[in-house]
PDB file of C-alpha atoms in Angstrom:
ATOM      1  CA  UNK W   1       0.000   0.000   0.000  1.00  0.00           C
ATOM      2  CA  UNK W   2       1.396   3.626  -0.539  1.00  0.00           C
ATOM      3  CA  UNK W   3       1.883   6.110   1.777  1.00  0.00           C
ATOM      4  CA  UNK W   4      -0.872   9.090   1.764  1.00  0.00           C
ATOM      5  CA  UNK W   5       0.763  12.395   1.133  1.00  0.00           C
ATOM      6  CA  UNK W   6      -1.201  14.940   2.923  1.00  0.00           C
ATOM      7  CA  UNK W   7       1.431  17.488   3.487  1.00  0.00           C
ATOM      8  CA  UNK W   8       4.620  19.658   1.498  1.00  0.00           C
ATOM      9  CA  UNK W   9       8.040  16.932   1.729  1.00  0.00           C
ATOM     10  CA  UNK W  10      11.043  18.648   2.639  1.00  0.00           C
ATOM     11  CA  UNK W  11      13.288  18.206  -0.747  1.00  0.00           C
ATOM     12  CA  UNK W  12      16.617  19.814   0.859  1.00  0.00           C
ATOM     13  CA  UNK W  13      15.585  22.309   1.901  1.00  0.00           C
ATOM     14  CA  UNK W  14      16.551  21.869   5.580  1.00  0.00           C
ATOM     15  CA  UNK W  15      19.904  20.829   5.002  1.00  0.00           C
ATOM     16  CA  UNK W  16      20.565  24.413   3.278  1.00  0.00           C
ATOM     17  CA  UNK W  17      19.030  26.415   6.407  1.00  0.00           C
ATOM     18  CA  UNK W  18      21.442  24.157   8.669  1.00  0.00           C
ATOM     19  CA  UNK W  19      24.179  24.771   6.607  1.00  0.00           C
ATOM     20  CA  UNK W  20      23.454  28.509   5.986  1.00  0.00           C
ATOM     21  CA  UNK W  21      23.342  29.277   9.965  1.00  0.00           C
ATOM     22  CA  UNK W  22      27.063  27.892  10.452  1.00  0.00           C
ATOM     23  CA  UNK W  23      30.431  29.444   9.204  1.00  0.00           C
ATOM     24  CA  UNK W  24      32.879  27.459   8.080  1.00  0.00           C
ATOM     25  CA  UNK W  25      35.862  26.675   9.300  1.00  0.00           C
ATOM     26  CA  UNK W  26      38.859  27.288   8.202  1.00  0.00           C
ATOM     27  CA  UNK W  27      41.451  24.953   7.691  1.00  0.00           C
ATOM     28  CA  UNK W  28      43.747  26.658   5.121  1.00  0.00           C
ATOM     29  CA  UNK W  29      46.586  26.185   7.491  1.00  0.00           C
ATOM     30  CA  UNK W  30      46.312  23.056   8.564  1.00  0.00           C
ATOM     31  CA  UNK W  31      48.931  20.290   6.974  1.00  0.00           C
ATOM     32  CA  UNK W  32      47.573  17.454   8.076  1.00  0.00           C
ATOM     33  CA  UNK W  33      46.432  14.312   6.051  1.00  0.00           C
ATOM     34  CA  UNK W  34      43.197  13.476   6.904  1.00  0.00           C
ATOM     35  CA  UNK W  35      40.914   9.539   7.003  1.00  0.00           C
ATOM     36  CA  UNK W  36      38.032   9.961   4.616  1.00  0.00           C
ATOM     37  CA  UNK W  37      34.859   8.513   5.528  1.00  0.00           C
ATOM     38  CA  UNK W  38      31.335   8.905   4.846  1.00  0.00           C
ATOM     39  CA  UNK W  39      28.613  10.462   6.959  1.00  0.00           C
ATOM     40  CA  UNK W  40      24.995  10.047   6.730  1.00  0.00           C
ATOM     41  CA  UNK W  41      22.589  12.091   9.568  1.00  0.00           C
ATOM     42  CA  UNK W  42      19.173  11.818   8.991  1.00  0.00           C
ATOM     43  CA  UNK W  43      18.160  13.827  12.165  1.00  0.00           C
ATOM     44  CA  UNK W  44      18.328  17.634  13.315  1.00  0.00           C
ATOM     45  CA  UNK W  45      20.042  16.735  16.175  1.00  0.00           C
ATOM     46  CA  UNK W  46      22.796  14.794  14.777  1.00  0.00           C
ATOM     47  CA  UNK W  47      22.941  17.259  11.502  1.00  0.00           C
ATOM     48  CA  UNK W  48      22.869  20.313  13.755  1.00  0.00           C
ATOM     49  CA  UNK W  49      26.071  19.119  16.103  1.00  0.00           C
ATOM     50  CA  UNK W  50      27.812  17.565  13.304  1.00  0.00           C
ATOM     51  CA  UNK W  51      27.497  21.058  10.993  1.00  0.00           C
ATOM     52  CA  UNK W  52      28.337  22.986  14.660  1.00  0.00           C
ATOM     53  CA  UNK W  53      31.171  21.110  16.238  1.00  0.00           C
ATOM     54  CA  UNK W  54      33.026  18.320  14.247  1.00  0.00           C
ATOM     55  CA  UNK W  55      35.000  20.469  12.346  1.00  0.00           C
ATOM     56  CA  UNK W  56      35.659  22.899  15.212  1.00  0.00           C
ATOM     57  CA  UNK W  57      36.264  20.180  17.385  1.00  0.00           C
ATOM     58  CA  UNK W  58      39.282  18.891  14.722  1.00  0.00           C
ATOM     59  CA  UNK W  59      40.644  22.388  14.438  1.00  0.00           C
ATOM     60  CA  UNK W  60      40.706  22.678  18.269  1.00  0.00           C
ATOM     61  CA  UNK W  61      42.283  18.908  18.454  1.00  0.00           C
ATOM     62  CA  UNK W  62      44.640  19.821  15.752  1.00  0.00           C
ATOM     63  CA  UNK W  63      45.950  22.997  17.562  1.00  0.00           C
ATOM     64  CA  UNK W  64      46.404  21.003  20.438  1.00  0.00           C
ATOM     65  CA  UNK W  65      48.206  17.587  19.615  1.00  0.00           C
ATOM     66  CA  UNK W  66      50.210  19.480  16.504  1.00  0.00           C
ATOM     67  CA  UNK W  67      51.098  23.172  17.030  1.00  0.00           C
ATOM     68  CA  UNK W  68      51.156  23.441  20.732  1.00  0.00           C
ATOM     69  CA  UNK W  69      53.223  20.818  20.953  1.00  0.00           C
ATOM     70  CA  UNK W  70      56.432  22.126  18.606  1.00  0.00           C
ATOM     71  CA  UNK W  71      56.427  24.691  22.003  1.00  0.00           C
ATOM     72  CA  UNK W  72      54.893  23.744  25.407  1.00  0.00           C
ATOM     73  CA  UNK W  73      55.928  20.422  27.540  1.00  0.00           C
ATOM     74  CA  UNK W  74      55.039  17.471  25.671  1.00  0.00           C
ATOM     75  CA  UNK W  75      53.617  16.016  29.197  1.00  0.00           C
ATOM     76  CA  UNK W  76      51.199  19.088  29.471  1.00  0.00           C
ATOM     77  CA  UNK W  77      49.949  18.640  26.201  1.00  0.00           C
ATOM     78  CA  UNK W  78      49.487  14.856  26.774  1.00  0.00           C
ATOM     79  CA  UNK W  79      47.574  15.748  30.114  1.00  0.00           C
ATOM     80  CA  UNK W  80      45.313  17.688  28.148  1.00  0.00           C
ATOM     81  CA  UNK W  81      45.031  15.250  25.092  1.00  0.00           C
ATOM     82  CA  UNK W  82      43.677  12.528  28.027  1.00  0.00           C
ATOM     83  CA  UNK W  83      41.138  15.073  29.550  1.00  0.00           C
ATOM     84  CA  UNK W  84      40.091  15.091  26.091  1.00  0.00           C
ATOM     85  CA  UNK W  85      39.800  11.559  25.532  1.00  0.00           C
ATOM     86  CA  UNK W  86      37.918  10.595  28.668  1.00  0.00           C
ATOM     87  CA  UNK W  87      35.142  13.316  27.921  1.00  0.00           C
ATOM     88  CA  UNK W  88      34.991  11.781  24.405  1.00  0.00           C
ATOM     89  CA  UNK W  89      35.209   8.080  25.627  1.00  0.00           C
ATOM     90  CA  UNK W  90      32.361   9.231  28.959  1.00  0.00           C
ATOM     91  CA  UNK W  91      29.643  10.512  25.682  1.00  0.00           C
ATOM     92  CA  UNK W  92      30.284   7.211  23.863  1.00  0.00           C
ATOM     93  CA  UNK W  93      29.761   5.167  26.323  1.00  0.00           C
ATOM     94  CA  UNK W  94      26.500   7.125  28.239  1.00  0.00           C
ATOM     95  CA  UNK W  95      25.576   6.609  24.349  1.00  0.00           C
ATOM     96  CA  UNK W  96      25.925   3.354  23.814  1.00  0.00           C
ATOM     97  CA  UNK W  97      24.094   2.863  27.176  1.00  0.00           C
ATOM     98  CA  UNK W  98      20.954   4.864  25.745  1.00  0.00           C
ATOM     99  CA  UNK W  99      20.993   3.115  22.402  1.00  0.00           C
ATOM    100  CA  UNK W 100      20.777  -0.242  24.430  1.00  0.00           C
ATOM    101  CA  UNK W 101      18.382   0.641  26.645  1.00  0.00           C
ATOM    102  CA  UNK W 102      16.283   2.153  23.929  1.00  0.00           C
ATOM    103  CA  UNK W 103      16.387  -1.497  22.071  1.00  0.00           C
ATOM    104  CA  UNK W 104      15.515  -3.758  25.065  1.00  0.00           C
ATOM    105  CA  UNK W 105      12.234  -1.421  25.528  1.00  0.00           C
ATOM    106  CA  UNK W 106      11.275  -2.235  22.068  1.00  0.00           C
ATOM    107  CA  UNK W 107      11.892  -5.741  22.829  1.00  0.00           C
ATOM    108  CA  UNK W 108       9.610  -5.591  26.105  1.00  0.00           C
ATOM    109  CA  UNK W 109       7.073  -3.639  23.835  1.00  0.00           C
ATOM    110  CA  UNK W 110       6.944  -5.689  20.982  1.00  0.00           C
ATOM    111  CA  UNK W 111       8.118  -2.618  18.757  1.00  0.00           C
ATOM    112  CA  UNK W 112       9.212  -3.412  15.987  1.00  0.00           C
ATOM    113  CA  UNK W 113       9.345  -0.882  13.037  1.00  0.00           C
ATOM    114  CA  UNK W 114      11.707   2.375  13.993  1.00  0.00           C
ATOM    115  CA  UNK W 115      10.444   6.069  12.832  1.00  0.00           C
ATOM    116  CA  UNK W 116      11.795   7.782   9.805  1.00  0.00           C
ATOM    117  CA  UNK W 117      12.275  11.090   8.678  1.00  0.00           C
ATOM    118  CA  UNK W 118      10.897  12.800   6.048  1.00  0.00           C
ATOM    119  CA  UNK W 119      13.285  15.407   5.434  1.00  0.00           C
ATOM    120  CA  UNK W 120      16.984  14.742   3.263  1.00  0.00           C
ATOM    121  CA  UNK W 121      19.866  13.097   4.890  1.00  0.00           C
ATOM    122  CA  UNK W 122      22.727  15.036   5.201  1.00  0.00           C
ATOM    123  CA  UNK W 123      25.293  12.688   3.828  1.00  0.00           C
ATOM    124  CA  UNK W 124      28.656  12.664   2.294  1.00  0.00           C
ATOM    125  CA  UNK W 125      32.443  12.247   3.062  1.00  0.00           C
ATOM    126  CA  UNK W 126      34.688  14.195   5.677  1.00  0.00           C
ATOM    127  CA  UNK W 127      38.355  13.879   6.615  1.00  0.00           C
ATOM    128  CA  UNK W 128      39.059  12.892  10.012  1.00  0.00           C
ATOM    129  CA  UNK W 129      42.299  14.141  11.265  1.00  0.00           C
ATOM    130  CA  UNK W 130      42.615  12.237  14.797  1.00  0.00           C
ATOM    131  CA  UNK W 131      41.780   9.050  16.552  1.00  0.00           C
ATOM    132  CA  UNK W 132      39.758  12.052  18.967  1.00  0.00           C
ATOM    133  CA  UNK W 133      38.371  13.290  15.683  1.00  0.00           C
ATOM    134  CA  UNK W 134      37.206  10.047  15.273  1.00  0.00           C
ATOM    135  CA  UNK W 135      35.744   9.410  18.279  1.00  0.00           C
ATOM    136  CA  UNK W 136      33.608  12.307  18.544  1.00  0.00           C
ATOM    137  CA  UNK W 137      32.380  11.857  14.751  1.00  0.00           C
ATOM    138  CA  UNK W 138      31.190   8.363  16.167  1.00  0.00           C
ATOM    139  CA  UNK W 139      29.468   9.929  19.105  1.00  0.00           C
ATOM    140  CA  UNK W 140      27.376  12.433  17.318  1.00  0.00           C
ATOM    141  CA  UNK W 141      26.877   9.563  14.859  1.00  0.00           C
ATOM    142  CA  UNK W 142      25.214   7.549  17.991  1.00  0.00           C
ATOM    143  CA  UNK W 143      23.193  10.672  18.751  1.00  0.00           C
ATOM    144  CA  UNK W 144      21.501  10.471  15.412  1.00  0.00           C
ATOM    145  CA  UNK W 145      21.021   6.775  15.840  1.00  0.00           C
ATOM    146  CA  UNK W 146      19.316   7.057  19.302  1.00  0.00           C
ATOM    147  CA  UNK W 147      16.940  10.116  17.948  1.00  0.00           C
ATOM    148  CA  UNK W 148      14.639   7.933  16.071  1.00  0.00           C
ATOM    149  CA  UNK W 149      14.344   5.335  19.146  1.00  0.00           C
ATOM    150  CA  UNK W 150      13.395   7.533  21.329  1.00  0.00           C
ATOM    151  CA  UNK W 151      11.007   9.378  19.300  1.00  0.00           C
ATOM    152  CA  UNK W 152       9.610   5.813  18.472  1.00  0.00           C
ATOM    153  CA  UNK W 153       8.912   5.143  22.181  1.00  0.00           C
ATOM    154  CA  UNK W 154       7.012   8.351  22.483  1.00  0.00           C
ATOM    155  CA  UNK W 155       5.403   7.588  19.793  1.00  0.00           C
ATOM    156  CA  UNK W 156       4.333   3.810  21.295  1.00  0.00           C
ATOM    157  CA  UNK W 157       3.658   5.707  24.772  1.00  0.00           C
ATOM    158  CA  UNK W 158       6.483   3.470  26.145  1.00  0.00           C
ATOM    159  CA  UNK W 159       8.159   6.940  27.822  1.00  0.00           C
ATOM    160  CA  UNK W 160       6.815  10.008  27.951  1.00  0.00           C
ATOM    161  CA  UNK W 161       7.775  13.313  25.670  1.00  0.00           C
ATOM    162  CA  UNK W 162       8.983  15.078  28.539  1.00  0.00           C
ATOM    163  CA  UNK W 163      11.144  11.889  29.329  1.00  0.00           C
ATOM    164  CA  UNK W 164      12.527  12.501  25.710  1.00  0.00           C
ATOM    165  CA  UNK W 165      12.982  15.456  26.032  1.00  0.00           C
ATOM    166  CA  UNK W 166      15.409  15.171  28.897  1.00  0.00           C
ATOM    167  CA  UNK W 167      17.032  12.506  27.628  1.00  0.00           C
ATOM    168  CA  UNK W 168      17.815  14.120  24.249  1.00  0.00           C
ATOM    169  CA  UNK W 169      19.297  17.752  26.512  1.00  0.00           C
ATOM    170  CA  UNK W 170      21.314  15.855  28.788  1.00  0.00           C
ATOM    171  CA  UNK W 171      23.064  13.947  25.434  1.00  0.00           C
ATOM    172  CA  UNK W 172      23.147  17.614  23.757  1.00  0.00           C
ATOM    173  CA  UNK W 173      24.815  19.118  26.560  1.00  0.00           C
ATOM    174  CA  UNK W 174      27.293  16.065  26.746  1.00  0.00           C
ATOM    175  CA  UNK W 175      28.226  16.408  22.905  1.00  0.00           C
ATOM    176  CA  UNK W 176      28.169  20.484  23.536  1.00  0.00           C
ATOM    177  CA  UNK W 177      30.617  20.218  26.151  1.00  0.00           C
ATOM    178  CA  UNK W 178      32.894  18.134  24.445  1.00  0.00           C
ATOM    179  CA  UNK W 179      33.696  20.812  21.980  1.00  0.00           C
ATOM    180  CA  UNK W 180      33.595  23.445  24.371  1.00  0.00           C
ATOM    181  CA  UNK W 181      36.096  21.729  26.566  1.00  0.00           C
ATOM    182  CA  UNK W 182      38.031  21.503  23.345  1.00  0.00           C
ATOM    183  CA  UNK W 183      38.187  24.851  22.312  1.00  0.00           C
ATOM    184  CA  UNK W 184      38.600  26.305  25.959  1.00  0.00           C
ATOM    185  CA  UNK W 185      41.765  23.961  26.052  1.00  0.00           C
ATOM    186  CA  UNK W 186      42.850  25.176  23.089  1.00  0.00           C
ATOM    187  CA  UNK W 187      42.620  28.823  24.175  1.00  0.00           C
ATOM    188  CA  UNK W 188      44.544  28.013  27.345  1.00  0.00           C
ATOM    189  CA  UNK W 189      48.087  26.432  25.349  1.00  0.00           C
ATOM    190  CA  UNK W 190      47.676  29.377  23.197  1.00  0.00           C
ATOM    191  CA  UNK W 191      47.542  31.897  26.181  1.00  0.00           C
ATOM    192  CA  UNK W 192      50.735  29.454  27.581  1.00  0.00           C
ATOM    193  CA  UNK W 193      52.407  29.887  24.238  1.00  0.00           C
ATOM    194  CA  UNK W 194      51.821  33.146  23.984  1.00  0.00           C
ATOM    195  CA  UNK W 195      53.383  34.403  27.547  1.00  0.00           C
ATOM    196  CA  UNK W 196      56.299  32.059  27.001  1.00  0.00           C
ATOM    197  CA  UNK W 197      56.638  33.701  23.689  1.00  0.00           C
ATOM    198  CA  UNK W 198      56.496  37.053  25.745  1.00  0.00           C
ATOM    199  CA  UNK W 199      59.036  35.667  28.570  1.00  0.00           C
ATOM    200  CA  UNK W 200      61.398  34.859  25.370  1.00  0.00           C
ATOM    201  CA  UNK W 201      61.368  38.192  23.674  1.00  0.00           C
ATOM    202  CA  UNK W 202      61.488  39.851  27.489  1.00  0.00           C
ATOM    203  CA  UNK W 203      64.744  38.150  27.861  1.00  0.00           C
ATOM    204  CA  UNK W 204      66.299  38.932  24.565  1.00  0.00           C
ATOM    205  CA  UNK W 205      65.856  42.476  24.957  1.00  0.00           C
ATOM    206  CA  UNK W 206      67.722  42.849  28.124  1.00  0.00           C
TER     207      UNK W 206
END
């Protein structure tokens, strides 16, 4: 049987609005070979924080592991690098805790077909720079997976929306901070760098 269409399908035109809010980032200067692989995100969550933070996130990372490290104490920068990691490696594995937990309820509910979305996937290929990189592209690809489940259970009155709805801003805020932590550890080396740069020039002039 076909599907009634009652209403206007999105043809794109989503994926333009999300793409038109964000600036791009720049990597002009950044010499670094890069893993391509291919994305697909089919919802606005997991299109919205992949547009938003996976390539600051690998310009952040980059700064970090690469050019702060031709000048600060390789152990500082490694400290950092493992904060890093374990905030990464924490929103994989809350994720991977959701996603499971989302799957035994359809189990106990006898669910057994999983919501779709009407509008365009945002799909295509992206270089990943970093094993961190990496990691975080898989996280925000989990996001996107768990989206549909839980909307699914709402849908099956299994949980309720507002239970959704704090699900889905506690794994935001988790992805959010992730970047965030990235770029305010970024800012710090380059405030180091920049004082020891200071401290250098100090001492050559007297």
């Amino acid at each position: 049987m076909s599907e009634l269409r009652i209403a206007v399908m999105d043809h794109g035109g989503a994926n333009a609005r999300i793409l038109a809010k964000e600036s791009k980032a720049d990597f002009r200067r950044v010499e670094a070979a890069s893993l391509k692989m291919p994305v697909r995100f089919g919802s606005a969550e997991g299109k919205r924080f992949f547009v938003r933070y996976f390539s600051t996130l690998q310009l952040n990372s980059h700064f970090i592991s690469t050019i702060a490290r031709t000048v600060l104490d390789h152990a500082d920068v490694a400290k950092v690098e493992l904060a890093l990691r374990e905030q990464v490696d924490a929103l994989n594995d809350k994720l991977n805790k959701a996603i499971d937990g989302a799957e035994v309820l359809f189990k106990l509910h006898a669910v057994t077909t999983v919501a779709t979305y009407d509008t365009v996937a945002l799909e295509g290929e992206v270089g990943v720079m970093s094993s961190l990189g990496r990691r975080f592209l898989e996280g925000i690809t989990k996001l996107d997976q768990l989206m549909p489940l839980l909307q699914t259970l709402e849908i099956h009155d299994v949980i309720s929306p507002q239970a959704v709805d704090n699900q889905r801003s506690a794994l935001k805020r988790q992805v959010r901070n992730v970047a965030t932590a990235a770029r305010a550890f970024a800012l710090g080396l380059r405030r180091r760098m920049n004082a020891q740069a200071r401290q250098v020039a100090d001492t050559d002039a007297a």
